[in-house]
Amino acid sequence: MTSHPILQLGDPALRVVAEPITPAEVASGEVPALIDDLIETMRNANGAGLAATQIGVHRRVVVMEVTSNPRYPYKPPLPLTVAINPKIEPLDDEMVDINEGCLSVPLRGNVSRHVNIRVRYLDRDGVAHDEIKRGLTAGTWQHECDHLDGRLITDRADPASLATWAEFEQHHRDAFIERITTFVERVGS
Ligand code: NI
């Protein structure tokens, strides 16, 4: 397992649309090693998720995990999830503004996300999953899958909401946590 440098906003490689992983590749040496490196890199940086794109590998795989995360203390727990070739389908029109950060972006900003989504993906053993995700967990899925299409939070955020982490902490954190805690209690994730 190797922790990799994470590409930063402005790196053209973050804009590349990633290629699907074939079923034969799922079990081959390179993809399992890539997944191990993604997990190591995400944990090392206290991220809630990481896409292969962010370490410059243009293949469709993301990892997500939320335990007690100092970057996002309000996020509900999300067990370690590996999603190969993930596909997202919104289930309805319900949206929520989530203040998001990203390991590739030095800013946070409010992004409008679907509250209820269906996700289909392969796990690291090649087993197919078809699941419903809601709330902040659904937001994390949408954020990570955006990376695989070369999209960043700065593309989607309300421009007036963009803030450095320090300014977010000082001016916006309390109101956001109050709003999002109420939301998480209502939605359950
Ligand atoms: Ni990100």
PDB file of N, CA and C in Angstrom, residues 77-143:
ATOM      1  N   PRO A  77     -21.704   7.850   9.950  1.00  0.00           N
ATOM      2  CA  PRO A  77     -20.716   6.828   9.598  1.00  0.00           C
ATOM      3  C   PRO A  77     -21.024   6.179   8.252  1.00  0.00           C
ATOM      4  N   LEU A  78     -19.978   5.882   7.522  1.00  0.00           N
ATOM      5  CA  LEU A  78     -20.105   5.204   6.228  1.00  0.00           C
ATOM      6  C   LEU A  78     -18.993   4.157   6.217  1.00  0.00           C
ATOM      7  N   PRO A  79     -19.368   2.863   6.269  1.00  0.00           N
ATOM      8  CA  PRO A  79     -18.335   1.830   6.288  1.00  0.00           C
ATOM      9  C   PRO A  79     -17.497   1.890   5.014  1.00  0.00           C
ATOM     10  N   LEU A  80     -16.272   1.414   5.100  1.00  0.00           N
ATOM     11  CA  LEU A  80     -15.395   1.416   3.931  1.00  0.00           C
ATOM     12  C   LEU A  80     -16.112   0.795   2.730  1.00  0.00           C
ATOM     13  N   THR A  81     -16.202   1.565   1.665  1.00  0.00           N
ATOM     14  CA  THR A  81     -16.894   1.127   0.456  1.00  0.00           C
ATOM     15  C   THR A  81     -15.966   1.318  -0.736  1.00  0.00           C
ATOM     16  N   VAL A  82     -15.835   0.272  -1.536  1.00  0.00           N
ATOM     17  CA  VAL A  82     -15.095   0.348  -2.796  1.00  0.00           C
ATOM     18  C   VAL A  82     -16.115   0.211  -3.906  1.00  0.00           C
ATOM     19  N   ALA A  83     -16.172   1.176  -4.818  1.00  0.00           N
ATOM     20  CA  ALA A  83     -17.157   1.141  -5.907  1.00  0.00           C
ATOM     21  C   ALA A  83     -16.436   1.213  -7.246  1.00  0.00           C
ATOM     22  N   ILE A  84     -16.543   0.109  -7.985  1.00  0.00           N
ATOM     23  CA  ILE A  84     -15.970   0.015  -9.327  1.00  0.00           C
ATOM     24  C   ILE A  84     -17.082   0.267 -10.334  1.00  0.00           C
ATOM     25  N   ASN A  85     -16.804   1.094 -11.329  1.00  0.00           N
ATOM     26  CA  ASN A  85     -17.789   1.468 -12.368  1.00  0.00           C
ATOM     27  C   ASN A  85     -19.120   1.910 -11.759  1.00  0.00           C
ATOM     28  N   PRO A  86     -19.099   2.829 -10.800  1.00  0.00           N
ATOM     29  CA  PRO A  86     -20.350   3.234 -10.156  1.00  0.00           C
ATOM     30  C   PRO A  86     -21.256   4.008 -11.104  1.00  0.00           C
ATOM     31  N   LYS A  87     -22.560   3.748 -10.980  1.00  0.00           N
ATOM     32  CA  LYS A  87     -23.571   4.489 -11.744  1.00  0.00           C
ATOM     33  C   LYS A  87     -24.600   5.021 -10.753  1.00  0.00           C
ATOM     34  N   ILE A  88     -24.957   6.293 -10.931  1.00  0.00           N
ATOM     35  CA  ILE A  88     -25.895   6.952 -10.021  1.00  0.00           C
ATOM     36  C   ILE A  88     -27.143   7.346 -10.789  1.00  0.00           C
ATOM     37  N   GLU A  89     -28.285   7.084 -10.159  1.00  0.00           N
ATOM     38  CA  GLU A  89     -29.569   7.470 -10.759  1.00  0.00           C
ATOM     39  C   GLU A  89     -30.389   8.177  -9.674  1.00  0.00           C
ATOM     40  N   PRO A  90     -30.706   9.461  -9.868  1.00  0.00           N
ATOM     41  CA  PRO A  90     -31.557  10.143  -8.881  1.00  0.00           C
ATOM     42  C   PRO A  90     -32.936   9.498  -8.840  1.00  0.00           C
ATOM     43  N   LEU A  91     -33.504   9.373  -7.625  1.00  0.00           N
ATOM     44  CA  LEU A  91     -34.814   8.721  -7.500  1.00  0.00           C
ATOM     45  C   LEU A  91     -35.959   9.715  -7.551  1.00  0.00           C
ATOM     46  N   ASP A  92     -35.675  10.985  -7.272  1.00  0.00           N
ATOM     47  CA  ASP A  92     -36.719  12.013  -7.294  1.00  0.00           C
ATOM     48  C   ASP A  92     -36.040  13.378  -7.412  1.00  0.00           C
ATOM     49  N   ASP A  93     -36.816  14.440  -7.222  1.00  0.00           N
ATOM     50  CA  ASP A  93     -36.276  15.789  -7.414  1.00  0.00           C
ATOM     51  C   ASP A  93     -35.833  16.445  -6.112  1.00  0.00           C
ATOM     52  N   GLU A  94     -35.895  15.713  -4.987  1.00  0.00           N
ATOM     53  CA  GLU A  94     -35.515  16.340  -3.714  1.00  0.00           C
ATOM     54  C   GLU A  94     -34.015  16.640  -3.696  1.00  0.00           C
ATOM     55  N   MET A  95     -33.685  17.894  -3.356  1.00  0.00           N
ATOM     56  CA  MET A  95     -32.287  18.325  -3.344  1.00  0.00           C
ATOM     57  C   MET A  95     -31.946  18.891  -1.966  1.00  0.00           C
ATOM     58  N   VAL A  96     -30.643  18.883  -1.643  1.00  0.00           N
ATOM     59  CA  VAL A  96     -30.176  19.524  -0.406  1.00  0.00           C
ATOM     60  C   VAL A  96     -28.859  20.236  -0.715  1.00  0.00           C
ATOM     61  N   ASP A  97     -28.686  21.420  -0.118  1.00  0.00           N
ATOM     62  CA  ASP A  97     -27.407  22.128  -0.235  1.00  0.00           C
ATOM     63  C   ASP A  97     -26.446  21.569   0.805  1.00  0.00           C
ATOM     64  N   ILE A  98     -25.344  21.005   0.349  1.00  0.00           N
ATOM     65  CA  ILE A  98     -24.333  20.461   1.265  1.00  0.00           C
ATOM     66  C   ILE A  98     -23.062  21.285   1.125  1.00  0.00           C
ATOM     67  N   ASN A  99     -22.524  21.732   2.248  1.00  0.00           N
ATOM     68  CA  ASN A  99     -21.232  22.407   2.212  1.00  0.00           C
ATOM     69  C   ASN A  99     -20.150  21.340   2.126  1.00  0.00           C
ATOM     70  N   GLU A 100     -19.465  21.293   0.985  1.00  0.00           N
ATOM     71  CA  GLU A 100     -18.508  20.222   0.726  1.00  0.00           C
ATOM     72  C   GLU A 100     -17.082  20.738   0.665  1.00  0.00           C
ATOM     73  N   GLY A 101     -16.173  19.873   1.076  1.00  0.00           N
ATOM     74  CA  GLY A 101     -14.759  20.085   0.824  1.00  0.00           C
ATOM     75  C   GLY A 101     -14.265  18.980  -0.088  1.00  0.00           C
ATOM     76  N   CYS A 102     -13.015  19.055  -0.475  1.00  0.00           N
ATOM     77  CA  CYS A 102     -12.453  18.070  -1.402  1.00  0.00           C
ATOM     78  C   CYS A 102     -10.947  18.064  -1.205  1.00  0.00           C
ATOM     79  N   LEU A 103     -10.353  16.879  -1.204  1.00  0.00           N
ATOM     80  CA  LEU A 103      -8.903  16.796  -1.010  1.00  0.00           C
ATOM     81  C   LEU A 103      -8.130  17.435  -2.160  1.00  0.00           C
ATOM     82  N   SER A 104      -8.812  17.687  -3.293  1.00  0.00           N
ATOM     83  CA  SER A 104      -8.148  18.307  -4.445  1.00  0.00           C
ATOM     84  C   SER A 104      -8.414  19.805  -4.552  1.00  0.00           C
ATOM     85  N   VAL A 105      -9.192  20.350  -3.625  1.00  0.00           N
ATOM     86  CA  VAL A 105      -9.609  21.757  -3.722  1.00  0.00           C
ATOM     87  C   VAL A 105      -9.361  22.421  -2.363  1.00  0.00           C
ATOM     88  N   PRO A 106      -8.694  23.585  -2.331  1.00  0.00           N
ATOM     89  CA  PRO A 106      -8.401  24.202  -1.030  1.00  0.00           C
ATOM     90  C   PRO A 106      -9.574  24.988  -0.446  1.00  0.00           C
ATOM     91  N   LEU A 107     -10.756  24.855  -1.044  1.00  0.00           N
ATOM     92  CA  LEU A 107     -11.930  25.617  -0.617  1.00  0.00           C
ATOM     93  C   LEU A 107     -13.065  24.682  -0.246  1.00  0.00           C
ATOM     94  N   ARG A 108     -14.050  25.236   0.456  1.00  0.00           N
ATOM     95  CA  ARG A 108     -15.325  24.561   0.663  1.00  0.00           C
ATOM     96  C   ARG A 108     -16.408  25.391   0.000  1.00  0.00           C
ATOM     97  N   GLY A 109     -17.512  24.750  -0.335  1.00  0.00           N
ATOM     98  CA  GLY A 109     -18.607  25.495  -0.949  1.00  0.00           C
ATOM     99  C   GLY A 109     -19.891  24.702  -0.913  1.00  0.00           C
ATOM    100  N   ASN A 110     -21.028  25.411  -1.076  1.00  0.00           N
ATOM    101  CA  ASN A 110     -22.339  24.765  -1.043  1.00  0.00           C
ATOM    102  C   ASN A 110     -22.686  24.197  -2.413  1.00  0.00           C
ATOM    103  N   VAL A 111     -22.959  22.892  -2.418  1.00  0.00           N
ATOM    104  CA  VAL A 111     -23.290  22.188  -3.650  1.00  0.00           C
ATOM    105  C   VAL A 111     -24.679  21.574  -3.484  1.00  0.00           C
ATOM    106  N   SER A 112     -25.521  21.735  -4.507  1.00  0.00           N
ATOM    107  CA  SER A 112     -26.859  21.154  -4.475  1.00  0.00           C
ATOM    108  C   SER A 112     -26.773  19.688  -4.909  1.00  0.00           C
ATOM    109  N   ARG A 113     -27.212  18.777  -4.041  1.00  0.00           N
ATOM    110  CA  ARG A 113     -27.119  17.335  -4.334  1.00  0.00           C
ATOM    111  C   ARG A 113     -28.485  16.678  -4.216  1.00  0.00           C
ATOM    112  N   HIS A 114     -28.656  15.590  -4.971  1.00  0.00           N
ATOM    113  CA  HIS A 114     -29.859  14.763  -4.815  1.00  0.00           C
ATOM    114  C   HIS A 114     -29.846  14.088  -3.445  1.00  0.00           C
ATOM    115  N   VAL A 115     -31.016  14.042  -2.814  1.00  0.00           N
ATOM    116  CA  VAL A 115     -31.131  13.430  -1.474  1.00  0.00           C
ATOM    117  C   VAL A 115     -31.288  11.913  -1.575  1.00  0.00           C
ATOM    118  N   ASN A 116     -31.956  11.454  -2.627  1.00  0.00           N
ATOM    119  CA  ASN A 116     -32.267  10.025  -2.769  1.00  0.00           C
ATOM    120  C   ASN A 116     -31.748   9.521  -4.110  1.00  0.00           C
ATOM    121  N   ILE A 117     -30.828   8.584  -4.056  1.00  0.00           N
ATOM    122  CA  ILE A 117     -30.258   8.055  -5.297  1.00  0.00           C
ATOM    123  C   ILE A 117     -30.191   6.532  -5.253  1.00  0.00           C
ATOM    124  N   ARG A 118     -30.175   5.961  -6.459  1.00  0.00           N
ATOM    125  CA  ARG A 118     -29.894   4.545  -6.602  1.00  0.00           C
ATOM    126  C   ARG A 118     -28.468   4.426  -7.115  1.00  0.00           C
ATOM    127  N   VAL A 119     -27.672   3.528  -6.510  1.00  0.00           N
ATOM    128  CA  VAL A 119     -26.301   3.326  -6.986  1.00  0.00           C
ATOM    129  C   VAL A 119     -26.125   1.874  -7.400  1.00  0.00           C
ATOM    130  N   ARG A 120     -25.454   1.718  -8.523  1.00  0.00           N
ATOM    131  CA  ARG A 120     -25.090   0.375  -8.986  1.00  0.00           C
ATOM    132  C   ARG A 120     -23.581   0.356  -9.201  1.00  0.00           C
ATOM    133  N   TYR A 121     -22.928  -0.694  -8.705  1.00  0.00           N
ATOM    134  CA  TYR A 121     -21.465  -0.747  -8.793  1.00  0.00           C
ATOM    135  C   TYR A 121     -20.987  -2.164  -8.518  1.00  0.00           C
ATOM    136  N   LEU A 122     -19.732  -2.415  -8.788  1.00  0.00           N
ATOM    137  CA  LEU A 122     -19.080  -3.657  -8.393  1.00  0.00           C
ATOM    138  C   LEU A 122     -18.194  -3.369  -7.196  1.00  0.00           C
ATOM    139  N   ASP A 123     -18.180  -4.287  -6.233  1.00  0.00           N
ATOM    140  CA  ASP A 123     -17.238  -4.125  -5.134  1.00  0.00           C
ATOM    141  C   ASP A 123     -15.887  -4.723  -5.539  1.00  0.00           C
ATOM    142  N   ARG A 124     -14.934  -4.740  -4.620  1.00  0.00           N
ATOM    143  CA  ARG A 124     -13.585  -5.160  -5.017  1.00  0.00           C
ATOM    144  C   ARG A 124     -13.491  -6.648  -5.328  1.00  0.00           C
ATOM    145  N   ASP A 125     -14.508  -7.416  -4.928  1.00  0.00           N
ATOM    146  CA  ASP A 125     -14.552  -8.835  -5.296  1.00  0.00           C
ATOM    147  C   ASP A 125     -15.311  -9.072  -6.600  1.00  0.00           C
ATOM    148  N   GLY A 126     -15.779  -7.988  -7.222  1.00  0.00           N
ATOM    149  CA  GLY A 126     -16.504  -8.118  -8.478  1.00  0.00           C
ATOM    150  C   GLY A 126     -17.982  -8.406  -8.290  1.00  0.00           C
ATOM    151  N   VAL A 127     -18.459  -8.324  -7.040  1.00  0.00           N
ATOM    152  CA  VAL A 127     -19.873  -8.579  -6.755  1.00  0.00           C
ATOM    153  C   VAL A 127     -20.683  -7.330  -7.095  1.00  0.00           C
ATOM    154  N   ALA A 128     -21.790  -7.533  -7.837  1.00  0.00           N
ATOM    155  CA  ALA A 128     -22.629  -6.403  -8.246  1.00  0.00           C
ATOM    156  C   ALA A 128     -23.549  -5.971  -7.110  1.00  0.00           C
ATOM    157  N   HIS A 129     -23.655  -4.658  -6.913  1.00  0.00           N
ATOM    158  CA  HIS A 129     -24.533  -4.086  -5.885  1.00  0.00           C
ATOM    159  C   HIS A 129     -25.528  -3.141  -6.539  1.00  0.00           C
ATOM    160  N   ASP A 130     -26.735  -3.112  -5.988  1.00  0.00           N
ATOM    161  CA  ASP A 130     -27.795  -2.217  -6.449  1.00  0.00           C
ATOM    162  C   ASP A 130     -28.474  -1.719  -5.174  1.00  0.00           C
ATOM    163  N   GLU A 131     -28.201  -0.478  -4.785  1.00  0.00           N
ATOM    164  CA  GLU A 131     -28.589   0.006  -3.457  1.00  0.00           C
ATOM    165  C   GLU A 131     -29.176   1.402  -3.527  1.00  0.00           C
ATOM    166  N   ILE A 132     -29.919   1.759  -2.484  1.00  0.00           N
ATOM    167  CA  ILE A 132     -30.442   3.119  -2.331  1.00  0.00           C
ATOM    168  C   ILE A 132     -29.555   3.845  -1.315  1.00  0.00           C
ATOM    169  N   LYS A 133     -29.165   5.073  -1.646  1.00  0.00           N
ATOM    170  CA  LYS A 133     -28.404   5.908  -0.701  1.00  0.00           C
ATOM    171  C   LYS A 133     -29.149   7.219  -0.503  1.00  0.00           C
ATOM    172  N   ARG A 134     -29.058   7.741   0.727  1.00  0.00           N
ATOM    173  CA  ARG A 134     -29.789   8.970   1.044  1.00  0.00           C
ATOM    174  C   ARG A 134     -28.889   9.964   1.768  1.00  0.00           C
ATOM    175  N   GLY A 135     -29.321  11.203   1.734  1.00  0.00           N
ATOM    176  CA  GLY A 135     -28.743  12.238   2.580  1.00  0.00           C
ATOM    177  C   GLY A 135     -27.274  12.520   2.293  1.00  0.00           C
ATOM    178  N   LEU A 136     -26.505  12.719   3.365  1.00  0.00           N
ATOM    179  CA  LEU A 136     -25.092  13.070   3.194  1.00  0.00           C
ATOM    180  C   LEU A 136     -24.307  11.936   2.554  1.00  0.00           C
ATOM    181  N   THR A 137     -24.728  10.702   2.829  1.00  0.00           N
ATOM    182  CA  THR A 137     -24.060   9.569   2.179  1.00  0.00           C
ATOM    183  C   THR A 137     -24.286   9.619   0.673  1.00  0.00           C
ATOM    184  N   ALA A 138     -25.500   9.944   0.257  1.00  0.00           N
ATOM    185  CA  ALA A 138     -25.786  10.123  -1.180  1.00  0.00           C
ATOM    186  C   ALA A 138     -24.942  11.260  -1.744  1.00  0.00           C
ATOM    187  N   GLY A 139     -24.747  12.319  -0.936  1.00  0.00           N
ATOM    188  CA  GLY A 139     -23.921  13.439  -1.368  1.00  0.00           C
ATOM    189  C   GLY A 139     -22.475  13.019  -1.604  1.00  0.00           C
ATOM    190  N   THR A 140     -21.950  12.192  -0.697  1.00  0.00           N
ATOM    191  CA  THR A 140     -20.577  11.694  -0.850  1.00  0.00           C
ATOM    192  C   THR A 140     -20.437  10.881  -2.146  1.00  0.00           C
ATOM    193  N   TRP A 141     -21.418  10.035  -2.410  1.00  0.00           N
ATOM    194  CA  TRP A 141     -21.396   9.255  -3.665  1.00  0.00           C
ATOM    195  C   TRP A 141     -21.372  10.179  -4.887  1.00  0.00           C
ATOM    196  N   GLN A 142     -22.225  11.195  -4.870  1.00  0.00           N
ATOM    197  CA  GLN A 142     -22.285  12.095  -6.035  1.00  0.00           C
ATOM    198  C   GLN A 142     -20.969  12.845  -6.197  1.00  0.00           C
ATOM    199  N   HIS A 143     -20.382  13.269  -5.072  1.00  0.00           N
ATOM    200  CA  HIS A 143     -19.096  13.992  -5.121  1.00  0.00           C
ATOM    201  C   HIS A 143     -18.007  13.112  -5.739  1.00  0.00           C
TER     202      HIS A 143
END
